């Protein structure tokens, strides 16, 4: 198999959940996440990434930032460069600066998103050639314009998407399965934003399974979605279901709890 930087990773960075996770942002209140259960589920997530072949850097929790376990929103790893982003929710503004010192020893190049725009990593989907950037309540035009310059410099093609309003982050509703195949909700797929890619649509009623991650030979999906599991296994993918009920209470999923790179 040729090297596929979009899903072959040797390293990941995660951040331990903080006790303040019970104050995490959420669009709809379905109860606070339970800290101890979150820790257990996070440990299973980290183990799954190790089992998939990644070396894991586990950063200390940050009590001051309830949502900091969702480390993906604060940075983007692209072609060997770490781009420190600017998350768009006020309670998360400080997360990027808090993360930056941990990135410096791990990457040859660490750059800050220039300007004053906002980008959450959860709005960015990277394939071997393209970088999809979803405009959302967290990612604005100024942020996308600044990121576009970096993306082009690194040799990728930028693709800007208007994320439908009902979707928090672009990747809440999609995940990469391989260099040419994207798993997405019907709502997102119907926008036509994945033109040129094969799209596998999340089964009806299992839209919450769309935020999956492909890591080397494994596809990590949220547990409790049997039709998604069957669909992907029929396509030949090795599926690893993981419990993410506590992250889901604060709108988190699988992609947002790690930064993946080689
Ligand atoms: C937030 O609203 O920012 C967090 N509670 C959840 C962030 C999830 N991030 C992601 O999907 N990339």
PDB file of N, CA and C and ligand atoms in Angstrom, residues 24-25 67 70 72-73 92 122 138 168-169 172 250-252 256, ligand 1:
ATOM      1  N   UNK A  24     -18.139  21.567  30.505  1.00  0.00           N
ATOM      2  CA  UNK A  24     -17.871  21.657  29.075  1.00  0.00           C
ATOM      3  C   UNK A  24     -19.045  22.251  28.300  1.00  0.00           C
ATOM      4  N   UNK A  25     -18.723  22.897  27.205  1.00  0.00           N
ATOM      5  CA  UNK A  25     -19.760  23.504  26.356  1.00  0.00           C
ATOM      6  C   UNK A  25     -20.636  22.417  25.741  1.00  0.00           C
ATOM      7  N   UNK A  67     -12.957  22.242  28.166  1.00  0.00           N
ATOM      8  CA  UNK A  67     -13.042  21.493  26.910  1.00  0.00           C
ATOM      9  C   UNK A  67     -11.674  21.109  26.332  1.00  0.00           C
ATOM     10  N   UNK A  70     -10.550  18.066  24.294  1.00  0.00           N
ATOM     11  CA  UNK A  70     -10.845  18.044  22.853  1.00  0.00           C
ATOM     12  C   UNK A  70      -9.735  18.787  22.115  1.00  0.00           C
ATOM     13  N   UNK A  72      -8.039  18.431  19.519  1.00  0.00           N
ATOM     14  CA  UNK A  72      -8.016  18.629  18.061  1.00  0.00           C
ATOM     15  C   UNK A  72      -8.412  20.052  17.662  1.00  0.00           C
ATOM     16  N   UNK A  73      -9.217  20.714  18.499  1.00  0.00           N
ATOM     17  CA  UNK A  73      -9.703  22.034  18.099  1.00  0.00           C
ATOM     18  C   UNK A  73      -8.640  23.121  18.199  1.00  0.00           C
ATOM     19  N   UNK A  92     -12.677  28.834  25.180  1.00  0.00           N
ATOM     20  CA  UNK A  92     -11.590  27.985  24.657  1.00  0.00           C
ATOM     21  C   UNK A  92     -10.449  28.809  24.057  1.00  0.00           C
ATOM     22  N   UNK A 122     -11.821  20.901  14.600  1.00  0.00           N
ATOM     23  CA  UNK A 122     -12.940  20.022  14.281  1.00  0.00           C
ATOM     24  C   UNK A 122     -13.631  20.381  12.978  1.00  0.00           C
ATOM     25  N   UNK A 138     -17.950  28.205  14.842  1.00  0.00           N
ATOM     26  CA  UNK A 138     -16.638  28.315  15.485  1.00  0.00           C
ATOM     27  C   UNK A 138     -15.523  28.759  14.536  1.00  0.00           C
ATOM     28  N   UNK A 168     -22.448  21.259  14.556  1.00  0.00           N
ATOM     29  CA  UNK A 168     -21.501  22.060  15.346  1.00  0.00           C
ATOM     30  C   UNK A 168     -20.185  22.234  14.590  1.00  0.00           C
ATOM     31  N   UNK A 169     -19.529  21.127  14.344  1.00  0.00           N
ATOM     32  CA  UNK A 169     -18.276  21.154  13.598  1.00  0.00           C
ATOM     33  C   UNK A 169     -18.463  20.354  12.305  1.00  0.00           C
ATOM     34  N   UNK A 172     -18.163  16.811  12.870  1.00  0.00           N
ATOM     35  CA  UNK A 172     -19.199  16.144  13.666  1.00  0.00           C
ATOM     36  C   UNK A 172     -19.935  15.177  12.745  1.00  0.00           C
ATOM     37  N   UNK A 250     -20.995  16.446  25.972  1.00  0.00           N
ATOM     38  CA  UNK A 250     -20.511  17.816  25.727  1.00  0.00           C
ATOM     39  C   UNK A 250     -20.056  17.943  24.261  1.00  0.00           C
ATOM     40  N   UNK A 251     -20.813  17.268  23.397  1.00  0.00           N
ATOM     41  CA  UNK A 251     -20.660  17.407  21.946  1.00  0.00           C
ATOM     42  C   UNK A 251     -19.299  16.954  21.423  1.00  0.00           C
ATOM     43  N   UNK A 252     -18.604  16.106  22.179  1.00  0.00           N
ATOM     44  CA  UNK A 252     -17.303  15.605  21.707  1.00  0.00           C
ATOM     45  C   UNK A 252     -17.450  14.232  21.076  1.00  0.00           C
ATOM     46  N   UNK A 256     -11.981  14.461  17.956  1.00  0.00           N
ATOM     47  CA  UNK A 256     -11.526  15.666  18.663  1.00  0.00           C
ATOM     48  C   UNK A 256     -10.620  15.389  19.848  1.00  0.00           C
TER      49      UNK A 256
HETATM   50  C1  LIG B   1     -17.078  22.367  22.375  1.00  0.00           C
HETATM   51  O1  LIG B   1     -18.262  22.692  22.258  1.00  0.00           O
HETATM   52  O2  LIG B   1     -16.162  23.052  21.949  1.00  0.00           O
HETATM   53  C2  LIG B   1     -16.763  21.079  23.087  1.00  0.00           C
HETATM   54  N1  LIG B   1     -17.698  20.870  24.137  1.00  0.00           N
HETATM   55  C3  LIG B   1     -16.809  19.921  22.123  1.00  0.00           C
HETATM   56  C4  LIG B   1     -15.743  20.041  21.075  1.00  0.00           C
HETATM   57  C5  LIG B   1     -15.750  18.895  20.154  1.00  0.00           C
HETATM   58  N2  LIG B   1     -14.759  19.093  19.158  1.00  0.00           N
HETATM   59  C6  LIG B   1     -14.803  18.566  17.958  1.00  0.00           C
HETATM   60  O3  LIG B   1     -15.755  17.900  17.599  1.00  0.00           O
HETATM   61  N3  LIG B   1     -13.788  18.814  17.166  1.00  0.00           N
END
